[in-house]
Coordinates of C-alpha atoms in Angstrom, one line a residue:
M276 CA -49.6 70.5 11.9
S277 CA -47.5 67.3 12.0
D278 CA -46.3 65.8 15.3
T279 CA -42.7 66.4 14.2
T280 CA -43.5 70.1 13.9
I281 CA -45.4 70.2 17.2
I282 CA -42.4 68.6 19.0
S283 CA -40.0 71.0 17.2
D284 CA -42.0 74.0 18.3
I285 CA -42.3 72.7 21.9
A286 CA -38.6 71.8 22.1
H287 CA -37.6 75.2 20.7
A288 CA -39.7 77.0 23.3
A289 CA -38.2 74.9 26.0
R290 CA -34.7 75.6 24.7
L291 CA -35.2 79.3 24.9
A292 CA -36.8 79.0 28.3
A293 CA -33.9 76.9 29.6
R294 CA -31.7 79.9 29.2
T295 CA -33.6 81.6 32.0
L296 CA -32.8 78.6 34.1
A297 CA -29.2 78.6 33.1
I298 CA -28.7 82.1 34.5
S299 CA -31.0 81.7 37.5
S300 CA -29.7 81.4 41.1
N301 CA -30.3 78.4 43.3
D302 CA -32.6 80.7 45.5
E303 CA -34.7 81.5 42.4
R304 CA -35.2 77.9 41.5
N305 CA -36.0 77.0 45.1
K306 CA -38.6 79.7 45.2
V307 CA -40.3 78.2 42.2
L308 CA -40.3 74.7 43.8
T309 CA -41.7 76.0 47.0
N310 CA -44.4 77.8 45.0
I311 CA -45.2 74.6 43.2
A312 CA -45.8 72.9 46.5
I313 CA -48.1 75.7 47.6
E314 CA -50.1 75.6 44.3
L315 CA -50.5 71.8 44.5
E316 CA -52.0 72.2 47.9
K317 CA -54.2 75.2 47.0
N318 CA -55.5 73.4 43.9
L319 CA -56.1 70.0 45.6
D320 CA -59.8 69.7 44.7
L321 CA -59.1 70.7 41.1
I322 CA -56.4 68.0 40.7
L323 CA -58.5 65.3 42.3
A324 CA -61.5 66.2 40.1
A325 CA -59.3 65.8 37.0
N326 CA -58.0 62.5 38.2
E327 CA -61.5 61.2 38.8
V328 CA -62.2 61.7 35.1
D329 CA -59.1 59.7 34.2
M330 CA -59.9 57.0 36.8
A331 CA -63.5 56.7 35.5
A332 CA -62.2 56.3 31.9
A333 CA -59.6 53.7 33.0
K334 CA -62.2 51.6 34.8
K335 CA -64.6 51.8 31.9
A336 CA -61.8 50.7 29.6
G337 CA -61.0 47.7 31.8
I338 CA -57.4 48.9 32.7
N339 CA -55.8 46.4 35.1
Q340 CA -55.7 47.1 38.9
S341 CA -51.9 47.7 38.8
L342 CA -52.2 50.5 36.3
Q343 CA -55.3 51.9 38.1
D344 CA -53.2 52.1 41.3
R345 CA -50.4 54.0 39.5
L346 CA -53.0 56.3 37.9
L347 CA -54.8 57.1 41.2
L348 CA -54.3 60.4 42.9
N349 CA -55.7 61.1 46.4
E350 CA -55.2 63.8 49.0
K351 CA -52.3 61.9 50.6
R352 CA -50.5 61.4 47.2
V353 CA -50.9 65.0 46.2
R354 CA -49.5 66.2 49.5
Q355 CA -46.6 63.8 49.1
M356 CA -45.9 65.4 45.8
A357 CA -45.9 68.8 47.4
A358 CA -43.7 67.6 50.2
A359 CA -41.2 66.2 47.6
A360 CA -41.1 69.6 45.9
R361 CA -40.2 71.2 49.3
D362 CA -37.6 68.5 50.1
I363 CA -35.9 69.0 46.7
A364 CA -35.8 72.8 47.3
K365 CA -33.9 72.1 50.6
L366 CA -31.2 70.0 48.8
P367 CA -27.8 71.6 47.9
D368 CA -27.5 73.2 44.5
P369 CA -26.3 70.5 42.0
L370 CA -25.0 73.1 39.5
G371 CA -21.6 74.8 39.4
K372 CA -19.9 72.2 41.5
V373 CA -16.2 72.0 40.8
L374 CA -15.4 68.3 40.5
V375 CA -11.8 68.7 39.3
E376 CA -9.4 71.7 39.4
R377 CA -5.7 71.8 38.6
D378 CA -3.1 74.2 37.2
L379 CA -1.0 73.1 34.3
E380 CA 2.7 73.9 33.8
N381 CA 1.8 76.4 31.1
G382 CA -0.2 78.5 33.5
L383 CA -3.7 77.3 32.4
N384 CA -6.2 76.6 35.1
L385 CA -8.6 73.7 34.5
K386 CA -12.0 73.3 36.2
Q387 CA -14.6 70.6 35.5
K388 CA -18.0 72.0 36.6
T389 CA -21.5 70.5 36.8
V390 CA -24.0 72.0 34.3
P391 CA -27.5 71.1 33.1
F392 CA -28.2 68.8 30.1
G393 CA -30.5 71.5 28.7
V394 CA -33.8 70.0 27.4
V395 CA -34.9 66.6 28.9
G396 CA -37.8 64.6 27.7
M397 CA -39.8 62.1 29.9
V398 CA -41.9 59.3 28.5
Y399 CA -43.9 57.6 31.2
E400 CA -47.0 55.6 31.8
A401 CA -50.1 56.2 34.0
R402 CA -48.4 57.8 37.1
P403 CA -49.3 61.5 37.2
N404 CA -47.0 62.0 40.2
V405 CA -44.1 61.6 37.7
T406 CA -45.3 64.8 36.1
V407 CA -44.5 66.7 39.3
D408 CA -41.5 64.8 40.4
A409 CA -39.8 65.1 37.0
A410 CA -40.6 68.8 36.7
V411 CA -39.3 69.8 40.1
I412 CA -36.1 67.7 39.7
L413 CA -35.4 69.1 36.3
I414 CA -36.1 72.7 37.3
K415 CA -33.8 72.4 40.3
S416 CA -31.0 70.9 38.1
G417 CA -31.5 73.6 35.5
N418 CA -33.2 71.6 32.8
A419 CA -36.3 72.3 30.8
A420 CA -38.8 69.5 30.9
L421 CA -40.8 67.9 28.0
L422 CA -43.3 65.7 29.7
R423 CA -45.1 63.0 27.7
G424 CA -47.4 61.1 30.0
S425 CA -49.9 58.4 28.9
S426 CA -53.3 59.0 27.4
Q427 CA -54.8 57.4 30.5
A428 CA -53.6 60.4 32.6
T429 CA -54.4 63.1 30.1
E430 CA -56.8 65.2 32.4
S431 CA -54.6 64.8 35.5
N432 CA -51.4 65.8 33.6
K433 CA -53.1 68.9 32.0
V434 CA -54.2 70.2 35.4
L435 CA -50.9 69.5 37.1
I436 CA -49.0 71.4 34.4
D437 CA -51.4 74.3 34.6
V438 CA -51.1 74.4 38.4
M439 CA -47.3 74.2 38.3
K440 CA -47.1 77.0 35.8
K441 CA -48.8 79.3 38.3
A442 CA -45.7 79.0 40.5
F443 CA -43.6 81.0 38.1
A444 CA -45.6 84.2 38.6
G445 CA -43.1 87.0 39.4
S446 CA -40.1 84.8 38.7
S447 CA -37.3 85.6 36.2
I448 CA -37.5 81.9 35.2
S449 CA -39.8 81.3 32.2
R450 CA -42.9 79.1 32.9
E451 CA -42.2 77.5 29.5
V452 CA -39.4 75.4 31.1
I453 CA -42.3 72.9 31.7
Q454 CA -43.9 71.6 28.5
L455 CA -46.6 69.0 28.2
V456 CA -46.3 66.9 25.1
P457 CA -49.7 65.9 23.6
A458 CA -50.6 62.3 24.4
T459 CA -53.3 61.9 21.8
D460 CA -51.5 59.1 20.0
R461 CA -48.1 57.4 19.9
T462 CA -46.7 59.4 17.1
T463 CA -45.8 62.2 19.5
V464 CA -43.6 59.8 21.3
T465 CA -41.8 58.9 18.1
A466 CA -41.3 62.6 17.3
L467 CA -39.9 63.2 20.7
L468 CA -37.5 60.2 20.6
T469 CA -36.1 61.3 17.2
A470 CA -35.8 65.0 17.9
R471 CA -32.0 64.8 18.0
G472 CA -30.4 68.2 18.3
L473 CA -33.6 69.7 19.8
V474 CA -33.8 67.4 22.8
D475 CA -30.7 66.5 24.8
L476 CA -31.9 63.5 26.7
V477 CA -34.9 61.2 27.0
I478 CA -35.8 59.1 30.0
P479 CA -38.5 56.4 29.8
R480 CA -40.3 55.3 32.9
G481 CA -42.9 52.6 32.9
S482 CA -43.3 49.0 31.8
A483 CA -40.6 46.9 30.3
E484 CA -42.3 47.1 27.0
L485 CA -42.3 50.9 27.0
I486 CA -38.7 51.1 28.1
R487 CA -37.6 48.6 25.4
A488 CA -39.6 50.5 22.7
V489 CA -38.0 53.8 23.7
I490 CA -34.4 52.4 23.8
D491 CA -34.9 50.7 20.4
E492 CA -36.5 53.7 18.6
A493 CA -34.7 56.7 20.1
T494 CA -32.0 58.6 18.3
V495 CA -31.9 61.1 21.2
P496 CA -29.6 59.8 24.0
T497 CA -31.5 57.9 26.6
I498 CA -31.0 56.7 30.2
E499 CA -32.5 53.3 30.6
T500 CA -34.7 52.8 33.6
G501 CA -35.8 49.3 34.1
A502 CA -38.4 46.8 35.0
G503 CA -38.3 45.5 38.6
V504 CA -38.2 41.7 38.9
C505 CA -36.9 42.0 42.5
H506 CA -36.0 39.2 44.9
V507 CA -35.9 38.6 48.7
Y508 CA -33.4 35.9 49.6
V509 CA -33.8 34.4 53.1
D510 CA -30.6 32.7 54.1
K511 CA -30.3 29.8 56.6
S512 CA -28.5 32.3 59.0
A513 CA -31.5 34.7 58.8
D514 CA -33.3 36.1 61.8
L515 CA -36.8 34.8 60.9
V516 CA -38.4 37.4 63.1
K517 CA -37.0 40.0 60.7
A518 CA -37.6 38.0 57.6
I519 CA -41.4 37.9 57.6
P520 CA -42.0 41.7 57.9
I521 CA -39.3 42.4 55.3
L522 CA -41.0 39.9 52.9
I523 CA -44.5 41.2 53.4
N524 CA -43.5 44.9 53.1
S525 CA -41.4 44.1 50.0
K526 CA -44.4 42.5 48.3
C527 CA -47.5 44.1 49.8
D528 CA -46.7 47.7 50.7
R529 CA -47.4 48.9 47.1
P530 CA -47.2 45.9 44.7
S531 CA -47.7 48.1 41.5
V532 CA -44.3 49.8 41.8
C533 CA -41.0 48.6 40.4
N534 CA -39.3 48.0 43.7
A535 CA -41.9 45.5 44.9
A536 CA -40.6 42.0 45.4
E537 CA -41.7 39.4 42.8
T538 CA -39.8 36.3 44.1
L539 CA -39.0 34.9 47.5
L540 CA -35.9 32.6 47.6
V541 CA -35.3 30.5 50.6
H542 CA -32.3 28.5 51.7
Q543 CA -33.3 24.8 51.4
D544 CA -32.0 24.0 54.9
I545 CA -34.6 26.3 56.6
A546 CA -37.5 25.7 54.1
E547 CA -39.4 23.3 56.4
Q548 CA -39.1 25.9 59.2
F549 CA -39.5 29.1 57.4
L550 CA -41.9 28.5 54.5
P551 CA -44.9 27.6 56.6
L552 CA -44.5 31.0 58.3
A553 CA -43.9 32.8 55.0
L554 CA -46.7 31.1 53.0
K555 CA -49.3 31.7 55.8
A556 CA -48.3 35.4 56.0
L557 CA -48.5 35.8 52.2
S558 CA -51.8 34.0 52.0
Q559 CA -53.3 36.1 54.8
A560 CA -52.2 39.2 52.9
G561 CA -54.1 38.1 49.9
V562 CA -51.0 37.2 47.8
V563 CA -51.4 34.7 44.9
I564 CA -48.5 32.2 45.2
N565 CA -46.5 30.4 42.5
A566 CA -44.2 27.9 44.0
D567 CA -41.5 25.5 42.7
A568 CA -42.2 21.8 43.2
K569 CA -40.6 21.4 46.6
S570 CA -42.2 24.5 48.0
K571 CA -45.6 23.6 46.6
V572 CA -45.5 20.4 48.6
I573 CA -45.2 22.4 51.7
A574 CA -48.0 24.7 50.7
D575 CA -50.3 21.7 49.9
K576 CA -49.6 20.2 53.4
L577 CA -50.7 23.5 54.9
G578 CA -53.8 23.7 52.7
I579 CA -52.5 26.9 51.1
T580 CA -53.3 27.2 47.4
A581 CA -50.2 27.5 45.2
K582 CA -49.7 27.2 41.5
L583 CA -46.6 25.6 40.1
A584 CA -44.1 28.2 39.1
T585 CA -42.6 28.3 35.6
D586 CA -39.7 30.0 33.9
K587 CA -42.3 32.6 32.7
S588 CA -43.4 33.1 36.3
F589 CA -39.9 33.8 37.5
A590 CA -39.3 36.3 34.8
T591 CA -42.5 38.2 35.3
E592 CA -42.9 41.6 36.9
Y593 CA -46.4 41.1 38.3
G594 CA -47.2 44.6 39.7
T595 CA -50.0 42.9 41.7
L596 CA -50.4 40.8 44.8
E597 CA -48.7 37.8 43.2
I598 CA -45.3 36.2 44.1
N599 CA -43.0 33.3 43.2
V600 CA -41.5 31.1 45.9
A601 CA -38.4 28.9 45.3
Q602 CA -35.8 27.0 47.3
V603 CA -32.1 27.4 46.6
G604 CA -29.1 25.4 47.8
D605 CA -27.2 28.4 49.2
V606 CA -26.4 32.0 48.6
V607 CA -24.6 31.2 45.3
G608 CA -27.8 29.4 44.2
A609 CA -29.8 32.5 45.0
I610 CA -27.4 34.7 43.0
E611 CA -27.6 32.3 40.0
H612 CA -31.4 32.4 40.1
I613 CA -31.3 36.2 40.3
A614 CA -28.8 36.4 37.4
K615 CA -31.1 34.3 35.3
Y616 CA -34.4 36.0 36.0
G617 CA -33.7 39.4 37.5
T618 CA -33.6 42.8 35.9
N619 CA -30.7 44.3 37.8
H620 CA -33.0 46.5 39.9
T621 CA -33.1 45.7 43.6
E622 CA -32.2 42.5 45.5
A623 CA -32.6 41.9 49.2
I624 CA -31.0 39.5 51.6
V625 CA -32.0 38.5 55.1
A626 CA -29.0 37.0 56.8
E627 CA -26.8 37.3 59.9
D628 CA -23.8 35.5 58.4
K629 CA -21.4 38.3 57.4
D630 CA -19.6 36.1 54.8
V631 CA -22.9 35.3 53.1
I632 CA -23.9 39.0 53.1
T633 CA -20.5 39.9 51.6
T634 CA -20.9 37.2 48.8
F635 CA -24.4 38.4 48.1
T636 CA -23.5 42.1 47.8
A637 CA -20.3 41.4 45.8
L638 CA -21.8 39.1 43.2
N639 CA -25.2 40.6 42.6
D640 CA -25.1 42.9 39.5
C641 CA -27.9 45.3 40.3
A642 CA -28.7 49.0 41.1
A643 CA -29.4 48.5 44.8
I644 CA -28.9 45.8 47.4
M645 CA -30.9 45.7 50.6
V646 CA -29.3 43.9 53.6
N647 CA -31.9 43.0 56.2
A648 CA -34.3 45.6 54.8
S649 CA -37.2 45.8 52.4
T650 CA -36.8 46.2 48.7
R651 CA -39.2 49.2 49.0
F652 CA -36.3 51.5 50.1
T653 CA -35.0 51.8 46.5
D654 CA -36.7 55.1 46.2
G655 CA -35.4 58.7 45.7
G656 CA -37.4 60.1 48.6
Q657 CA -36.5 57.2 51.0
M658 CA -32.8 57.5 50.1
G659 CA -32.7 61.3 50.8
F660 CA -32.9 62.6 47.2
G661 CA -36.2 64.4 47.8
A662 CA -37.8 62.5 44.9
E663 CA -36.5 60.7 41.8
I664 CA -36.9 61.0 38.1
G665 CA -36.6 57.3 37.7
I666 CA -34.5 54.3 38.7
S667 CA -31.7 53.4 36.3
N668 CA -30.7 49.8 35.8
Q669 CA -27.9 50.7 33.4
K670 CA -24.2 51.3 34.3
L671 CA -23.3 54.4 32.3
H672 CA -23.7 57.9 33.9
A673 CA -26.4 57.0 36.4
R674 CA -27.4 53.9 38.3
G675 CA -30.1 53.4 40.9
P676 CA -32.6 56.2 41.9
M677 CA -31.8 59.3 39.9
G678 CA -31.9 62.5 41.7
L679 CA -30.5 66.0 41.1
E680 CA -26.9 65.0 40.5
A681 CA -27.9 62.4 37.8
M682 CA -29.6 65.2 35.9
T683 CA -26.3 67.1 35.4
T684 CA -23.4 66.7 33.0
T685 CA -20.1 68.6 33.1
T686 CA -18.2 71.3 31.3
W687 CA -14.4 71.9 31.3
I688 CA -13.5 75.6 31.9
V689 CA -10.0 76.4 30.8
S690 CA -8.7 79.8 32.0
G691 CA -5.5 81.4 30.8
N692 CA -3.7 84.7 30.4
G693 CA -3.0 84.8 26.7
Q694 CA -1.5 81.3 26.3
I695 CA -1.4 79.9 22.8
R696 CA -0.6 76.3 21.8
Q697 CA 2.9 75.8 20.5

């Protein structure tokens, strides 16, 4: 059987199953999500055993540490996935919201209501938690899910799908609303991306290379999530007591994820005062440092190893404990640097000067701006969405962490009493 046929069969099954979601109540969908949380916790050992198989294969294959961290499941991460399912169940129903309503002179009533997309495909790398996050968000928002994870997470994803399907027992919602797309080779991705008419939307989540490949190849509509070359700018007005913890948290809390900081920008007027503190803190945290020429001089005086940063360095999403450091003339210089090397994801400013903050927030073209806070807060769970299906860097339809509302579209309902158009 060809991959095109496989995807066609899976998508057709998902489309039929989506009808059971379309007529389900919010309470029914919430019950499934709560059951998913219960099943994840009940099957913890089974999930971790499957993940150990994937991790062993990844280590044997020499997969880099960043991808290994994304692939890893442990008890804490599985319980976080269960907690996210419960949190999403508690959120308001995103479906059936009346966004616009008005009566026309001819007596027609117009309502614009939120409805599901229908069948949504996910293409993602390594992270098996996305299998659960995507499934629960799509179920809550009334969409069937076609989930195509990476081959590195094959065993983890199989078990997670099997465990989640147990949650539909006794429900009027079909368990076929969750479908795992085979990850044996890349041809299944191509078949999914070109299944126009069978799949309503595809969302890529992973490396810049994966996202670009999906955007370039897809004939199905896509939402472009993006790479995270994120910056922390420390202004001359900054409270330096705040700046160091924000910097270290932004870089070191979980360096493999897209909202981790990759570059520190420092106002040149405080470089001699602040950089010794920052470079020591980064070095003590085990961070590899790439510095511009002026900042490298300061590092050398301190006896801290720093490589000379290049254009390639500044454009790199490391995903590891590595960072760039550069000095800028002022907030506009910071903005220009970000515009040149950033990816429109998350930018942070540490400053007390309100005019500087206003300039930074007004002129940075990105999905999220953190003012005196870590870049790590660009996250669906942290921002009250329960979880996220991805972080969109584009401007159409959805931008930033995508939760329930981003997974809906709208329908116009026009009600009359026998009117005909003259």
